[in-house]
Amino acid sequence: MKKLLTIATGLLVASCSMAQEKHGPFQLNGTITGKDNGYVYLRYGNGFYIEDSCAIKNGTFSFKGMLSEPVLATISGNGESGIDFYLDPATITVDVKSPSFQEATITGSGTQDEYRELLQERAGAQQEMAPLSRAFEDANKQYLNAIQTRKSEAELSTLKAKADAAKEKLLPLQEKVREVSYGFFRSHPDSYVTAAELRYFTSYMKPETLKSYIGKLSPRLQTSIYGRELTDILEKIQNGSPGSRAQLFSQPDMNGQPVSLMTFKGKYLLLDFWGSWCLPCRKNNAHLKDLYAQYKDKGLAILGIADNDNKPEEWKKAIAKDGVAVWSHILRGLDSNKFKEDGKPQPGDIYNMYGVHAVPTQILINPEGVIVARFGSGGESYEQLDTKLAEIF
């Protein structure tokens, strides 16, 4: 068995029997049908991460370790998609009836039973969403391709209408999934599933809403690693919300020239958080170009902050294809390798500074350096940007 322990300090240690100052042992025993060799991989932790591997022998495998509290884990085979589940300090059984771990049955973990309850409550809406999500993605791709190939305004209008119609069908089901999840959170204030899963919904919440959910967690969850992470997320979102002074940063632009908030002194600055891989972001670029042309001479500047640190060439290609080089662009400042190791926020990451957990997100800063509006993740709807700019200019 090979085990890799990644601690939040970034230290990577390989060991099979390394003593750890943890309490609460777990034993995970598994069987797998139709596979007598190869390896099974287990990754788990919060605040630290352990990557463990075990050889399959006669269709069985086994892991053991120590936990400080229940954690989200992933188990998978060689080069295969795995299954996420919650690992408790207990004896747990994993039964894989086919080579696919995504069809595994997991018993013995009370936290996993609660997670299964949540998944079952969301299953109906998610099944309905699947074809609509594909239709929305396809419509967005068609619209984006039309923009990049400079199709006529009539064709663009038709494709945009198609994408908007697909989105309108999808929105009620997305809201239904969220409401089911929120209902679970309210009825399970002492479940580690609530504390862990809340992290994935923070981009839909305004600061006051997130604060309310955190306040309803049981005391032990508020002080758990997941609870402390939620508190940190709340603090960052508040830092990037109206009324707060904009966080200072400096990053090189596409040409290697330093860019900071002082670069735009005296202007209204729109921070546009986006990524070349994000279809809604790319679609939004066309509208931002119109807004920039309308207000640039009245005092509006835009700074694109892309989630492309590991693929800067794709970032530059997207800027050229979308024709948005008319405003400044920088990367977010994320060391993706370090993030994979410890999963911790990084001081130089602009997304972390402003509490941005989903793109596209826009944050509007006034000439005095104070945030006056936020759209998208943790803020108002994107459509309100037009209204806000019209009010200002």
Coordinates of C-alpha atoms in Angstrom, one line a residue:
M1 CA 0.0 0.0 0.0
K2 CA 1.4 3.4 -1.0
K3 CA 0.3 6.5 0.9
L4 CA 0.9 10.2 0.2
L5 CA 0.2 12.7 3.0
T6 CA -0.1 16.3 1.9
I7 CA -0.2 18.8 4.8
A8 CA -1.4 22.4 4.5
T9 CA 2.1 23.7 4.7
G10 CA 2.8 22.1 1.3
L11 CA 5.0 19.3 2.7
L12 CA 4.6 16.0 0.7
V13 CA 5.5 12.9 2.6
A14 CA 5.4 9.3 1.3
S15 CA 4.8 6.6 3.9
C16 CA 2.9 3.4 4.6
S17 CA 3.0 3.5 8.4
M18 CA 3.7 7.1 9.3
A19 CA 2.5 8.0 12.8
Q20 CA -0.1 10.8 12.8
E21 CA -1.5 12.8 15.7
K22 CA -5.1 12.0 14.8
H23 CA -7.8 10.2 16.6
G24 CA -10.7 8.0 15.3
P25 CA -9.5 5.0 13.2
F26 CA -11.3 3.9 10.1
Q27 CA -11.2 0.5 8.3
L28 CA -12.4 0.4 4.7
N29 CA -12.9 -3.1 3.3
G30 CA -13.8 -3.5 -0.4
T31 CA -14.8 -6.2 -2.9
I32 CA -14.8 -5.7 -6.7
T33 CA -16.5 -7.9 -9.2
G34 CA -14.6 -8.9 -12.4
K35 CA -11.2 -7.5 -11.4
D36 CA -8.5 -9.6 -9.7
N37 CA -5.6 -7.2 -10.2
G38 CA -4.6 -3.6 -10.5
Y39 CA -4.9 -0.9 -7.9
V40 CA -7.6 1.0 -6.0
Y41 CA -6.9 4.7 -5.1
L42 CA -8.4 6.6 -2.1
R43 CA -8.0 10.3 -1.5
Y44 CA -9.4 12.0 1.5
G45 CA -8.9 14.8 4.1
N46 CA -9.7 18.4 5.0
G47 CA -6.9 20.7 6.0
F48 CA -4.6 17.9 4.9
Y49 CA -4.9 15.4 2.1
I50 CA -3.9 11.7 2.0
E51 CA -3.6 9.8 -1.3
D52 CA -3.5 6.1 -0.6
S53 CA -3.3 3.1 -3.0
C54 CA -3.9 -0.6 -2.5
A55 CA -3.4 -3.6 -4.8
I56 CA -6.4 -5.7 -5.6
K57 CA -6.0 -9.3 -4.4
N58 CA -8.5 -11.9 -5.3
G59 CA -11.2 -9.2 -5.9
T60 CA -10.6 -7.5 -2.5
F61 CA -8.9 -4.4 -1.2
S62 CA -8.5 -2.7 2.2
F63 CA -7.6 0.7 3.5
K64 CA -7.2 1.9 7.1
G65 CA -6.2 5.2 8.7
M66 CA -7.0 7.9 11.3
L67 CA -9.5 10.7 11.1
S68 CA -10.0 13.8 13.2
E69 CA -13.6 14.2 11.9
P70 CA -15.7 12.9 9.0
V71 CA -14.3 13.9 5.6
L72 CA -15.2 13.8 1.9
A73 CA -13.3 11.1 0.1
T74 CA -12.9 9.7 -3.5
I75 CA -12.3 6.1 -4.4
S76 CA -11.4 5.0 -7.9
G77 CA -9.6 2.4 -10.0
N78 CA -6.8 2.7 -12.5
G79 CA -7.5 5.6 -14.9
E80 CA -11.3 5.4 -14.1
S81 CA -13.8 7.9 -12.7
G82 CA -14.3 7.4 -9.0
I83 CA -17.1 8.0 -6.6
D84 CA -17.3 10.7 -3.9
F85 CA -18.4 9.6 -0.5
Y86 CA -18.1 10.6 3.2
L87 CA -15.6 8.7 5.3
D88 CA -16.3 8.3 9.0
P89 CA -14.1 6.9 11.8
A90 CA -15.7 3.5 11.5
T91 CA -15.6 0.2 9.7
I92 CA -16.9 0.8 6.2
T93 CA -17.7 -1.6 3.3
V94 CA -17.4 -0.8 -0.4
D95 CA -19.0 -3.2 -2.8
V96 CA -18.2 -2.6 -6.5
K97 CA -20.4 -5.0 -8.5
S98 CA -18.7 -4.0 -11.8
P99 CA -15.3 -2.4 -12.7
S100 CA -17.1 1.0 -12.4
F101 CA -16.6 2.6 -9.0
Q102 CA -19.4 5.0 -9.8
E103 CA -21.8 2.1 -9.2
A104 CA -20.3 1.2 -5.8
T105 CA -22.4 0.5 -2.7
I106 CA -21.0 2.0 0.5
T107 CA -22.2 1.1 3.9
G108 CA -21.0 1.7 7.5
S109 CA -20.7 5.5 7.3
G110 CA -23.5 7.4 9.0
T111 CA -22.3 10.6 7.3
Q112 CA -22.5 8.8 3.9
D113 CA -26.0 7.7 4.7
E114 CA -27.0 11.4 5.2
Y115 CA -25.2 12.3 1.9
R116 CA -27.2 9.5 0.1
E117 CA -30.4 11.0 1.5
L118 CA -29.5 14.4 0.0
L119 CA -28.6 12.9 -3.4
Q120 CA -31.9 11.0 -3.4
E121 CA -33.8 14.2 -2.7
R122 CA -32.1 16.0 -5.6
A123 CA -32.2 13.1 -8.0
G124 CA -35.5 13.9 -9.7
A125 CA -34.7 17.4 -10.5
Q126 CA -31.2 16.5 -11.7
Q127 CA -32.5 13.9 -14.0
E128 CA -34.8 16.5 -15.5
M129 CA -31.9 18.9 -15.8
A130 CA -29.6 16.7 -17.7
P131 CA -31.0 17.0 -21.2
L132 CA -31.8 20.7 -20.6
S133 CA -28.2 21.3 -19.5
R134 CA -26.9 19.7 -22.7
A135 CA -29.2 21.8 -24.8
F136 CA -28.1 25.0 -23.0
E137 CA -24.4 24.1 -23.5
D138 CA -24.9 23.3 -27.2
A139 CA -26.8 26.6 -27.8
N140 CA -24.1 28.5 -26.0
K141 CA -21.4 26.9 -28.1
Q142 CA -23.2 27.7 -31.3
Y143 CA -23.6 31.3 -30.2
L144 CA -20.0 31.6 -29.2
N145 CA -18.8 30.0 -32.5
A146 CA -21.0 32.5 -34.4
I147 CA -19.4 35.4 -32.5
Q148 CA -15.9 34.2 -33.2
T149 CA -16.6 33.6 -36.9
R150 CA -18.3 37.0 -37.2
K151 CA -21.7 35.9 -38.4
S152 CA -24.3 38.4 -39.3
E153 CA -26.3 40.3 -36.7
A154 CA -29.4 38.4 -37.7
E155 CA -27.8 35.1 -37.2
L156 CA -26.3 36.2 -33.8
S157 CA -29.7 37.4 -32.7
T158 CA -31.3 34.1 -33.6
L159 CA -28.7 32.0 -31.8
K160 CA -28.7 34.3 -28.8
A161 CA -32.5 33.9 -28.5
K162 CA -32.1 30.1 -28.7
A163 CA -29.5 30.1 -25.9
D164 CA -31.6 32.4 -23.8
A165 CA -34.7 30.1 -24.3
A166 CA -32.6 27.1 -23.2
K167 CA -31.5 28.9 -20.1
E168 CA -35.0 29.9 -19.2
K169 CA -36.0 26.2 -19.2
L170 CA -33.1 25.3 -17.1
L171 CA -33.3 28.0 -14.4
P172 CA -36.4 26.6 -12.5
L173 CA -34.8 23.2 -12.2
Q174 CA -31.5 24.7 -11.0
E175 CA -33.5 26.6 -8.4
K176 CA -35.3 23.5 -7.4
V177 CA -32.0 21.6 -6.8
R178 CA -30.8 24.5 -4.7
E179 CA -34.0 24.7 -2.7
V180 CA -33.9 20.9 -2.0
S181 CA -30.3 21.3 -0.8
Y182 CA -31.2 24.3 1.4
G183 CA -34.0 22.4 2.9
F184 CA -31.6 19.6 3.8
F185 CA -29.2 22.1 5.3
R186 CA -31.9 23.6 7.5
S187 CA -33.1 20.2 8.7
H188 CA -29.6 18.8 9.3
P189 CA -27.7 21.5 11.2
D190 CA -25.5 18.9 13.0
S191 CA -24.5 17.0 9.8
Y192 CA -21.0 17.2 8.3
V193 CA -22.7 16.9 5.0
T194 CA -24.4 20.3 5.6
A195 CA -21.1 22.0 6.5
A196 CA -19.2 20.4 3.5
E197 CA -21.9 20.8 0.9
L198 CA -22.7 24.5 1.9
R199 CA -19.3 25.4 0.4
Y200 CA -20.6 24.5 -3.1
F201 CA -23.6 26.9 -2.8
T202 CA -21.8 30.0 -1.5
S203 CA -21.6 31.4 -5.1
Y204 CA -25.4 31.6 -5.1
M205 CA -25.6 33.4 -1.7
K206 CA -25.3 37.0 -0.6
P207 CA -23.2 37.5 2.5
E208 CA -26.1 37.9 4.8
T209 CA -27.6 34.6 3.6
L210 CA -24.4 32.6 4.0
K211 CA -23.9 34.1 7.5
S212 CA -27.4 33.0 8.5
Y213 CA -26.7 29.4 7.4
I214 CA -23.3 29.3 9.2
G215 CA -25.0 30.6 12.3
K216 CA -27.5 27.7 12.3
L217 CA -24.8 25.1 12.2
S218 CA -24.2 23.2 15.5
P219 CA -21.3 24.5 17.6
R220 CA -19.1 21.5 16.7
L221 CA -19.6 22.1 13.0
Q222 CA -18.9 25.8 13.3
T223 CA -15.5 25.0 14.7
S224 CA -14.9 22.0 12.4
I225 CA -12.5 22.4 9.5
Y226 CA -15.4 22.7 7.1
G227 CA -17.1 25.3 9.4
R228 CA -13.9 27.4 9.6
E229 CA -13.6 27.2 5.8
L230 CA -17.1 28.6 5.4
T231 CA -16.3 31.4 7.8
D232 CA -13.2 32.3 5.7
I233 CA -15.3 32.2 2.5
L234 CA -17.9 34.6 4.1
E235 CA -15.1 37.0 5.1
K236 CA -13.7 37.0 1.6
I237 CA -17.1 37.6 0.0
Q238 CA -17.7 40.4 2.4
N239 CA -14.3 41.9 1.3
G240 CA -15.6 41.8 -2.2
S241 CA -19.1 43.2 -1.6
P242 CA -20.5 46.7 -1.8
G243 CA -19.3 49.1 0.9
S244 CA -15.9 47.4 1.3
R245 CA -12.7 49.0 0.2
A246 CA -11.2 47.2 -2.8
Q247 CA -8.4 44.7 -2.0
L248 CA -5.0 45.8 -3.4
F249 CA -3.1 43.6 -5.9
S250 CA -0.6 43.7 -8.6
Q251 CA -0.2 41.3 -11.5
P252 CA 1.5 41.4 -14.9
D253 CA -0.7 41.8 -18.0
M254 CA -0.4 40.0 -21.3
N255 CA 2.7 42.0 -22.2
G256 CA 4.4 41.5 -18.8
Q257 CA 3.6 45.1 -17.6
P258 CA 2.4 45.4 -13.9
V259 CA -1.2 46.2 -13.4
S260 CA -2.7 47.3 -10.1
L261 CA -5.8 49.3 -8.9
M262 CA -3.7 52.4 -9.0
T263 CA -3.4 51.9 -12.8
F264 CA -7.1 53.0 -13.0
K265 CA -7.0 55.8 -10.5
G266 CA -9.9 58.3 -11.1
K267 CA -12.1 55.8 -13.0
Y268 CA -14.9 53.5 -12.3
L269 CA -13.3 50.0 -12.6
L270 CA -15.2 46.9 -13.5
L271 CA -13.3 43.7 -12.5
D272 CA -14.5 41.0 -14.8
F273 CA -13.7 37.5 -13.4
W274 CA -13.8 35.0 -16.3
G275 CA -12.1 32.1 -18.0
S276 CA -11.4 31.0 -21.6
W277 CA -13.1 27.7 -20.8
C278 CA -16.3 29.4 -19.5
L279 CA -19.0 29.6 -22.2
P280 CA -21.2 32.1 -20.3
C281 CA -18.1 34.3 -19.8
R282 CA -17.2 34.2 -23.5
K283 CA -20.8 34.9 -24.4
N284 CA -20.8 37.9 -21.9
N285 CA -17.7 39.3 -23.6
A286 CA -19.8 40.5 -26.6
H287 CA -22.0 42.5 -24.2
L288 CA -19.1 43.9 -22.3
K289 CA -17.7 45.2 -25.5
D290 CA -20.9 47.2 -26.1
L291 CA -20.9 48.5 -22.5
Y292 CA -17.2 49.5 -22.8
A293 CA -17.8 51.4 -26.1
Q294 CA -20.7 53.2 -24.5
Y295 CA -19.0 54.3 -21.3
K296 CA -15.2 54.3 -21.7
D297 CA -15.1 58.0 -22.6
K298 CA -17.3 58.8 -19.5
G299 CA -14.9 57.2 -17.1
L300 CA -15.3 53.4 -17.2
A301 CA -12.4 51.0 -17.3
I302 CA -12.5 47.2 -17.4
L303 CA -9.9 44.7 -16.1
G304 CA -10.3 41.1 -17.1
I305 CA -9.1 38.6 -14.4
A306 CA -8.9 35.2 -16.0
D307 CA -8.9 31.8 -14.3
N308 CA -6.3 30.6 -16.8
D309 CA -3.0 30.4 -14.8
N310 CA -2.3 26.9 -15.9
K311 CA -3.3 27.6 -19.6
P312 CA -2.1 31.1 -20.4
E313 CA -2.0 30.5 -24.1
E314 CA -5.7 29.6 -24.2
W315 CA -6.3 32.9 -22.3
K316 CA -4.5 34.9 -24.9
K317 CA -6.3 33.1 -27.8
A318 CA -9.7 33.8 -26.2
I319 CA -8.9 37.5 -25.8
A320 CA -7.9 37.7 -29.5
K321 CA -10.9 35.7 -30.7
D322 CA -13.4 37.6 -28.7
G323 CA -11.9 41.0 -29.6
V324 CA -11.6 42.2 -26.0
A325 CA -8.0 43.3 -26.1
V326 CA -9.3 46.9 -25.9
W327 CA -9.2 46.6 -22.1
S328 CA -6.6 45.3 -19.7
H329 CA -6.2 41.6 -18.8
I330 CA -4.4 39.7 -16.1
L331 CA -4.4 36.2 -14.6
R332 CA -5.8 35.5 -11.2
G333 CA -2.5 34.6 -9.6
L334 CA -3.2 31.0 -8.6
D335 CA -0.4 28.4 -8.2
S336 CA -2.4 25.4 -9.4
N337 CA 0.2 22.8 -8.4
K338 CA 0.3 24.1 -4.9
F339 CA -3.5 24.3 -4.8
K340 CA -3.7 20.6 -5.9
E341 CA -1.4 19.7 -3.0
D342 CA -3.1 21.4 -0.1
G343 CA -6.4 22.9 -1.5
K344 CA -5.8 26.0 0.6
P345 CA -6.5 29.7 -0.4
Q346 CA -3.4 31.5 -1.6
P347 CA -2.6 35.1 -0.6
G348 CA -1.8 36.2 -4.1
D349 CA -5.0 34.8 -5.6
I350 CA -7.2 37.7 -6.6
Y351 CA -10.3 35.4 -6.7
N352 CA -9.6 34.5 -3.1
M353 CA -9.2 38.2 -2.2
Y354 CA -12.6 39.1 -3.5
G355 CA -14.4 35.8 -2.6
V356 CA -15.1 34.8 -6.2
H357 CA -16.1 31.2 -6.4
A358 CA -17.8 31.1 -9.8
V359 CA -17.5 32.9 -13.1
P360 CA -18.6 35.1 -14.7
T361 CA -18.6 37.6 -11.8
Q362 CA -18.2 41.3 -12.0
I363 CA -17.3 43.8 -9.2
L364 CA -17.6 47.5 -9.8
I365 CA -15.2 49.9 -7.9
N366 CA -15.7 53.6 -7.7
P367 CA -12.9 56.2 -8.2
E368 CA -12.4 56.3 -4.4
G369 CA -11.5 52.6 -4.3
V370 CA -14.8 51.5 -2.7
I371 CA -16.9 48.6 -4.1
V372 CA -20.3 49.8 -5.2
A373 CA -21.8 46.7 -6.8
R374 CA -21.2 43.0 -7.4
F375 CA -22.9 40.9 -10.1
G376 CA -22.9 37.1 -10.3
S377 CA -21.2 35.0 -7.5
G378 CA -22.4 36.4 -4.2
G379 CA -24.1 39.4 -5.7
E380 CA -26.9 40.7 -7.9
S381 CA -28.0 39.2 -11.2
Y382 CA -25.8 39.9 -14.2
E383 CA -28.6 41.9 -15.8
Q384 CA -28.3 44.5 -13.1
L385 CA -24.9 45.6 -14.4
D386 CA -26.6 47.6 -17.3
T387 CA -28.9 49.3 -14.8
K388 CA -26.1 50.3 -12.5
L389 CA -23.9 51.7 -15.2
A390 CA -26.8 53.7 -16.6
E391 CA -27.4 55.2 -13.1
I392 CA -23.8 56.2 -12.7
F393 CA -23.1 57.6 -16.2

